[in-house]
């Protein structure tokens, strides 16, 4: 496309209309998208707030009745395929595109007046608040319409993205068969879901070790320079990775490829989103980035982009894009930088910028290509003959219809590259011409004929060449003509011309200054007249209205119809004229009756609506009043007679109805089940009035159901409103039980190993409740009672939820703070003399100590003389008896070491010495 027009003003133009009905509310007012090559509006740039429904049938994928708030866009196709996305109130990355929930849209071809044909449809049925589709093939140069709405009649702002491109072949997942790119036009890939046939293509790559859901592309550099690109996932939450290679052996050989850039950054698993947000969404090569690699995760400084590469002319390159999220969804590509890809360039010339309908214009190919061009396909636009052609041309074309025509040339190179050029020409309409002829009188030496020209079409002002005069004039009346044939050429302001021939007949002519018909006074009356007046003639003149010649030129007392009169003057010059007598429009009246609004009111109204007849109308009602509209009327039957200026009359009768009285009855009241809840309900019944009815408990929010639920305790005025706006009300009281209250008392503090008693108290105290405690593994008895005993091993918060028979609940918590006191006592002397007192050596402890895991006693020379494992504390019988290998040891001081395990799992090493006495 050679011509491009900016979209920068779109958002500003839209902002001026968002506070009222949108400017693009109807198809005929569709907002023009002038550049749809990878176009994305600003977030929230468009809105369907205050939009109305379109008369066009709802699209096939829209739920029935959801087309009530739609807006329209249109664009001229510049490529064969289009990707359209409407982003509304999306959650998470990359953030919302607006406030619209559940967007939907449809794509049409055709025109608003002549009929639209739906070609694609998308509707957000999953509540993701985004709708997206890929459509094609499109007719390049044709106009397409986008109709945007939302499910359930939702309204809000949204972002619109449109990418119109020439279809790139479906991607492959292996380098040798990768798609060859011939230019840097943007394109969209609908799906990526295969790892390819060769699983080892990425072996040795720095940041990606496995290939799955991949797409390969290759190209050769034409003009050296930078290369940047942006890969945007179709599914905004997908994680795209990529690698750029140089292909040193040429575009057909993927061996020995050299890694240039590698980016696989993404989520830091388990970390907050803010930490890795820079590594989400679009990715690619940037002219402002400096790094060449980004590894999995999101390191400080990563931004999902690597530095642009510098391409060299003649060198080949490859790009592999991987959808790490493996959703199967595709992506769009937009290229940047100064370097170019090797491929053909479509171009053509035409003999002039504008032509008139029917005039020839010539189109000639001017394309260039490094490799030979294999195919030329031309489309000359609507009304062209021929409509299309192949080959380089030149092609000569004429147009039967005016307008701006888009001429499309699509060329295909032997390498499979497809490129398009679109140019526009203007085809001006050819002017049309009609004429009214007045005959030339038969007598000699008379030239009384005339022609009055009536131009149309084309572009005013007009000029005329009359009777091959060789000169142009703006005159439209040519008089004093003899009977015969006259050529006329019309030329409009654009130079478009057409030739016509008109006849001036010979004979009598009616006087154009006098109207020959006096119409009937009323429709159907037979009191009309025809008065024939000849412009030029020789008297006497006879007139034949079908009943034989007569000297009287008047035919009277006739009804409406078509009449023919044959006139002959004294020299035999004749004229035959057809005269149409038409009835005046029939005088008709009807009464528009407005019924009484509510029972007992006096606000009925009748209005006489009359049409037809002649002149002004007057009215006469049954009560002799003469106004057109009567107000403040009671129920009854009313009649009116209308009369026009000719005395024609018509009558009508209508009845003003009074609606039945509206009654409201209280059916039931359901009190609130639990104090403070909104579970109350009031049910009412209605009779009389005019359905449908609506009900309210606050006078502002109304509902269709007479069952009014979700109420808290209180006194309510229930209001019913019928279809006429009549209301009736009653008072109803919703009660609630006393609140269920639970108290677990103050927090407690205990030493490790000690128990505590939890004390639950509730009110009302006599209300039966069930008990549900947390952390019951510490309980020493019942777990569903109000006063359990607990043995906490560490500071613990216990939560109790009670529930009464109605299902009402109350919750409270209490914390037992555990002081980690670990007292252990070891004697420093013992005497094993069997006197029952201090005969053995062991360790003693409180309830926090669980067991002695190991107790070892050593002599002064370090020899182990006693060892015991897994014995309880405080049990002297299992301690050391002062012997070694069955022999009593002499008194001495011995070292000991013990590992003590406590009830909370903590193990502490204790050391000391003990004296053996005898």
mmCIF file with all atom_site columns, C-alpha atoms in Angstrom, residues 613-721:
data_model
loop_
_atom_site.group_PDB
_atom_site.id
_atom_site.type_symbol
_atom_site.label_atom_id
_atom_site.label_alt_id
_atom_site.label_comp_id
_atom_site.label_asym_id
_atom_site.label_entity_id
_atom_site.label_seq_id
_atom_site.pdbx_PDB_ins_code
_atom_site.Cartn_x
_atom_site.Cartn_y
_atom_site.Cartn_z
_atom_site.occupancy
_atom_site.B_iso_or_equiv
_atom_site.pdbx_formal_charge
_atom_site.auth_seq_id
_atom_site.auth_comp_id
_atom_site.auth_asym_id
_atom_site.auth_atom_id
_atom_site.pdbx_PDB_model_num
ATOM 1   C CA . UNK A 1 613 ? -58.336 16.707  1.601  1.00 0.00 ? 613 UNK A CA 1
ATOM 2   C CA . UNK A 1 614 ? -57.902 20.268  0.447  1.00 0.00 ? 614 UNK A CA 1
ATOM 3   C CA . UNK A 1 615 ? -56.647 23.225  2.461  1.00 0.00 ? 615 UNK A CA 1
ATOM 4   C CA . UNK A 1 616 ? -57.062 23.668  6.200  1.00 0.00 ? 616 UNK A CA 1
ATOM 5   C CA . UNK A 1 617 ? -59.033 21.206  8.343  1.00 0.00 ? 617 UNK A CA 1
ATOM 6   C CA . UNK A 1 618 ? -61.643 21.958  11.017 1.00 0.00 ? 618 UNK A CA 1
ATOM 7   C CA . UNK A 1 619 ? -62.867 19.610  13.768 1.00 0.00 ? 619 UNK A CA 1
ATOM 8   C CA . UNK A 1 620 ? -66.207 19.078  15.504 1.00 0.00 ? 620 UNK A CA 1
ATOM 9   C CA . UNK A 1 621 ? -66.468 16.728  18.527 1.00 0.00 ? 621 UNK A CA 1
ATOM 10  C CA . UNK A 1 622 ? -69.566 15.128  19.991 1.00 0.00 ? 622 UNK A CA 1
ATOM 11  C CA . UNK A 1 623 ? -69.627 17.803  22.714 1.00 0.00 ? 623 UNK A CA 1
ATOM 12  C CA . UNK A 1 624 ? -69.488 20.566  20.039 1.00 0.00 ? 624 UNK A CA 1
ATOM 13  C CA . UNK A 1 625 ? -65.904 21.494  20.860 1.00 0.00 ? 625 UNK A CA 1
ATOM 14  C CA . UNK A 1 626 ? -63.714 22.391  17.867 1.00 0.00 ? 626 UNK A CA 1
ATOM 15  C CA . UNK A 1 627 ? -60.173 21.814  19.168 1.00 0.00 ? 627 UNK A CA 1
ATOM 16  C CA . UNK A 1 628 ? -57.887 19.200  17.685 1.00 0.00 ? 628 UNK A CA 1
ATOM 17  C CA . UNK A 1 629 ? -56.828 17.773  21.068 1.00 0.00 ? 629 UNK A CA 1
ATOM 18  C CA . UNK A 1 630 ? -58.903 17.256  24.228 1.00 0.00 ? 630 UNK A CA 1
ATOM 19  C CA . UNK A 1 631 ? -57.274 16.603  27.616 1.00 0.00 ? 631 UNK A CA 1
ATOM 20  C CA . UNK A 1 632 ? -58.170 15.739  31.242 1.00 0.00 ? 632 UNK A CA 1
ATOM 21  C CA . UNK A 1 633 ? -60.862 13.317  30.121 1.00 0.00 ? 633 UNK A CA 1
ATOM 22  C CA . UNK A 1 634 ? -62.655 10.585  32.081 1.00 0.00 ? 634 UNK A CA 1
ATOM 23  C CA . UNK A 1 635 ? -63.299 7.109   30.757 1.00 0.00 ? 635 UNK A CA 1
ATOM 24  C CA . UNK A 1 636 ? -65.689 7.155   27.791 1.00 0.00 ? 636 UNK A CA 1
ATOM 25  C CA . UNK A 1 637 ? -66.268 7.096   24.023 1.00 0.00 ? 637 UNK A CA 1
ATOM 26  C CA . UNK A 1 638 ? -65.356 10.131  21.928 1.00 0.00 ? 638 UNK A CA 1
ATOM 27  C CA . UNK A 1 639 ? -66.119 10.970  18.271 1.00 0.00 ? 639 UNK A CA 1
ATOM 28  C CA . UNK A 1 640 ? -64.942 13.690  15.882 1.00 0.00 ? 640 UNK A CA 1
ATOM 29  C CA . UNK A 1 641 ? -65.805 14.908  12.368 1.00 0.00 ? 641 UNK A CA 1
ATOM 30  C CA . UNK A 1 642 ? -63.172 16.618  10.221 1.00 0.00 ? 642 UNK A CA 1
ATOM 31  C CA . UNK A 1 643 ? -64.023 18.957  7.299  1.00 0.00 ? 643 UNK A CA 1
ATOM 32  C CA . UNK A 1 644 ? -61.705 20.493  4.678  1.00 0.00 ? 644 UNK A CA 1
ATOM 33  C CA . UNK A 1 645 ? -62.062 23.751  2.706  1.00 0.00 ? 645 UNK A CA 1
ATOM 34  C CA . UNK A 1 646 ? -64.120 22.007  -0.012 1.00 0.00 ? 646 UNK A CA 1
ATOM 35  C CA . UNK A 1 647 ? -66.629 20.704  2.555  1.00 0.00 ? 647 UNK A CA 1
ATOM 36  C CA . UNK A 1 648 ? -65.380 17.100  2.376  1.00 0.00 ? 648 UNK A CA 1
ATOM 37  C CA . UNK A 1 649 ? -65.870 15.202  5.637  1.00 0.00 ? 649 UNK A CA 1
ATOM 38  C CA . UNK A 1 650 ? -64.695 12.122  7.535  1.00 0.00 ? 650 UNK A CA 1
ATOM 39  C CA . UNK A 1 651 ? -65.455 10.851  11.063 1.00 0.00 ? 651 UNK A CA 1
ATOM 40  C CA . UNK A 1 652 ? -63.831 8.611   13.691 1.00 0.00 ? 652 UNK A CA 1
ATOM 41  C CA . UNK A 1 653 ? -64.620 7.238   17.135 1.00 0.00 ? 653 UNK A CA 1
ATOM 42  C CA . UNK A 1 654 ? -62.299 6.093   19.958 1.00 0.00 ? 654 UNK A CA 1
ATOM 43  C CA . UNK A 1 655 ? -62.614 4.962   23.558 1.00 0.00 ? 655 UNK A CA 1
ATOM 44  C CA . UNK A 1 656 ? -60.561 6.163   26.539 1.00 0.00 ? 656 UNK A CA 1
ATOM 45  C CA . UNK A 1 657 ? -60.093 3.284   28.982 1.00 0.00 ? 657 UNK A CA 1
ATOM 46  C CA . UNK A 1 658 ? -59.541 3.419   32.735 1.00 0.00 ? 658 UNK A CA 1
ATOM 47  C CA . UNK A 1 659 ? -57.264 0.682   34.147 1.00 0.00 ? 659 UNK A CA 1
ATOM 48  C CA . UNK A 1 660 ? -58.505 -1.527  37.003 1.00 0.00 ? 660 UNK A CA 1
ATOM 49  C CA . UNK A 1 661 ? -57.627 -0.477  40.548 1.00 0.00 ? 661 UNK A CA 1
ATOM 50  C CA . UNK A 1 662 ? -54.262 -1.719  41.803 1.00 0.00 ? 662 UNK A CA 1
ATOM 51  C CA . UNK A 1 663 ? -54.271 -3.846  44.993 1.00 0.00 ? 663 UNK A CA 1
ATOM 52  C CA . UNK A 1 664 ? -51.296 -5.132  47.007 1.00 0.00 ? 664 UNK A CA 1
ATOM 53  C CA . UNK A 1 665 ? -51.545 -7.937  49.585 1.00 0.00 ? 665 UNK A CA 1
ATOM 54  C CA . UNK A 1 666 ? -48.972 -9.241  52.066 1.00 0.00 ? 666 UNK A CA 1
ATOM 55  C CA . UNK A 1 667 ? -48.561 -13.016 51.586 1.00 0.00 ? 667 UNK A CA 1
ATOM 56  C CA . UNK A 1 668 ? -45.769 -13.864 54.034 1.00 0.00 ? 668 UNK A CA 1
ATOM 57  C CA . UNK A 1 669 ? -42.787 -12.533 55.959 1.00 0.00 ? 669 UNK A CA 1
ATOM 58  C CA . UNK A 1 670 ? -39.700 -14.659 56.635 1.00 0.00 ? 670 UNK A CA 1
ATOM 59  C CA . UNK A 1 671 ? -37.645 -13.246 59.499 1.00 0.00 ? 671 UNK A CA 1
ATOM 60  C CA . UNK A 1 672 ? -33.866 -13.014 59.468 1.00 0.00 ? 672 UNK A CA 1
ATOM 61  C CA . UNK A 1 673 ? -32.401 -16.382 60.434 1.00 0.00 ? 673 UNK A CA 1
ATOM 62  C CA . UNK A 1 674 ? -29.282 -15.086 62.171 1.00 0.00 ? 674 UNK A CA 1
ATOM 63  C CA . UNK A 1 675 ? -28.786 -11.664 63.716 1.00 0.00 ? 675 UNK A CA 1
ATOM 64  C CA . UNK A 1 676 ? -27.203 -9.151  61.355 1.00 0.00 ? 676 UNK A CA 1
ATOM 65  C CA . UNK A 1 677 ? -27.715 -11.252 58.237 1.00 0.00 ? 677 UNK A CA 1
ATOM 66  C CA . UNK A 1 678 ? -29.664 -10.209 55.141 1.00 0.00 ? 678 UNK A CA 1
ATOM 67  C CA . UNK A 1 679 ? -31.761 -13.364 54.920 1.00 0.00 ? 679 UNK A CA 1
ATOM 68  C CA . UNK A 1 680 ? -35.229 -11.954 55.517 1.00 0.00 ? 680 UNK A CA 1
ATOM 69  C CA . UNK A 1 681 ? -37.913 -12.146 52.862 1.00 0.00 ? 681 UNK A CA 1
ATOM 70  C CA . UNK A 1 682 ? -41.255 -10.474 52.136 1.00 0.00 ? 682 UNK A CA 1
ATOM 71  C CA . UNK A 1 683 ? -43.686 -12.033 49.656 1.00 0.00 ? 683 UNK A CA 1
ATOM 72  C CA . UNK A 1 684 ? -46.599 -10.014 48.281 1.00 0.00 ? 684 UNK A CA 1
ATOM 73  C CA . UNK A 1 685 ? -49.391 -10.606 45.784 1.00 0.00 ? 685 UNK A CA 1
ATOM 74  C CA . UNK A 1 686 ? -50.837 -8.059  43.364 1.00 0.00 ? 686 UNK A CA 1
ATOM 75  C CA . UNK A 1 687 ? -54.169 -7.810  41.603 1.00 0.00 ? 687 UNK A CA 1
ATOM 76  C CA . UNK A 1 688 ? -55.760 -5.264  39.297 1.00 0.00 ? 688 UNK A CA 1
ATOM 77  C CA . UNK A 1 689 ? -53.577 -2.658  37.643 1.00 0.00 ? 689 UNK A CA 1
ATOM 78  C CA . UNK A 1 690 ? -51.780 -3.151  34.327 1.00 0.00 ? 690 UNK A CA 1
ATOM 79  C CA . UNK A 1 691 ? -49.117 -5.856  34.091 1.00 0.00 ? 691 UNK A CA 1
ATOM 80  C CA . UNK A 1 692 ? -46.192 -6.368  34.074 1.00 0.00 ? 692 UNK A CA 1
ATOM 81  C CA . UNK A 1 693 ? -45.469 -5.374  37.673 1.00 0.00 ? 693 UNK A CA 1
ATOM 82  C CA . UNK A 1 694 ? -42.292 -4.425  39.513 1.00 0.00 ? 694 UNK A CA 1
ATOM 83  C CA . UNK A 1 695 ? -41.625 -4.457  43.244 1.00 0.00 ? 695 UNK A CA 1
ATOM 84  C CA . UNK A 1 696 ? -39.351 -2.502  45.578 1.00 0.00 ? 696 UNK A CA 1
ATOM 85  C CA . UNK A 1 697 ? -38.575 -2.082  49.272 1.00 0.00 ? 697 UNK A CA 1
ATOM 86  C CA . UNK A 1 698 ? -36.713 1.226   48.931 1.00 0.00 ? 698 UNK A CA 1
ATOM 87  C CA . UNK A 1 699 ? -38.595 3.056   46.160 1.00 0.00 ? 699 UNK A CA 1
ATOM 88  C CA . UNK A 1 700 ? -35.554 3.239   43.885 1.00 0.00 ? 700 UNK A CA 1
ATOM 89  C CA . UNK A 1 701 ? -34.495 -0.303  43.014 1.00 0.00 ? 701 UNK A CA 1
ATOM 90  C CA . UNK A 1 702 ? -37.285 -2.389  41.477 1.00 0.00 ? 702 UNK A CA 1
ATOM 91  C CA . UNK A 1 703 ? -37.428 -6.071  40.538 1.00 0.00 ? 703 UNK A CA 1
ATOM 92  C CA . UNK A 1 704 ? -39.851 -8.268  38.576 1.00 0.00 ? 704 UNK A CA 1
ATOM 93  C CA . UNK A 1 705 ? -40.419 -10.867 41.308 1.00 0.00 ? 705 UNK A CA 1
ATOM 94  C CA . UNK A 1 706 ? -42.927 -10.311 44.160 1.00 0.00 ? 706 UNK A CA 1
ATOM 95  C CA . UNK A 1 707 ? -40.545 -12.293 46.381 1.00 0.00 ? 707 UNK A CA 1
ATOM 96  C CA . UNK A 1 708 ? -38.315 -9.643  47.956 1.00 0.00 ? 708 UNK A CA 1
ATOM 97  C CA . UNK A 1 709 ? -35.352 -11.340 49.583 1.00 0.00 ? 709 UNK A CA 1
ATOM 98  C CA . UNK A 1 710 ? -31.961 -10.497 51.038 1.00 0.00 ? 710 UNK A CA 1
ATOM 99  C CA . UNK A 1 711 ? -33.468 -8.235  53.708 1.00 0.00 ? 711 UNK A CA 1
ATOM 100 C CA . UNK A 1 712 ? -32.043 -7.281  57.081 1.00 0.00 ? 712 UNK A CA 1
ATOM 101 C CA . UNK A 1 713 ? -34.288 -6.754  60.087 1.00 0.00 ? 713 UNK A CA 1
ATOM 102 C CA . UNK A 1 714 ? -36.458 -3.666  59.954 1.00 0.00 ? 714 UNK A CA 1
ATOM 103 C CA . UNK A 1 715 ? -39.713 -2.101  58.806 1.00 0.00 ? 715 UNK A CA 1
ATOM 104 C CA . UNK A 1 716 ? -40.198 -1.917  55.047 1.00 0.00 ? 716 UNK A CA 1
ATOM 105 C CA . UNK A 1 717 ? -42.605 -0.077  52.785 1.00 0.00 ? 717 UNK A CA 1
ATOM 106 C CA . UNK A 1 718 ? -43.214 -2.517  49.930 1.00 0.00 ? 718 UNK A CA 1
ATOM 107 C CA . UNK A 1 719 ? -44.142 -0.740  46.684 1.00 0.00 ? 719 UNK A CA 1
ATOM 108 C CA . UNK A 1 720 ? -45.669 -2.266  43.550 1.00 0.00 ? 720 UNK A CA 1
ATOM 109 C CA . UNK A 1 721 ? -45.464 -0.364  40.262 1.00 0.00 ? 721 UNK A CA 1
#
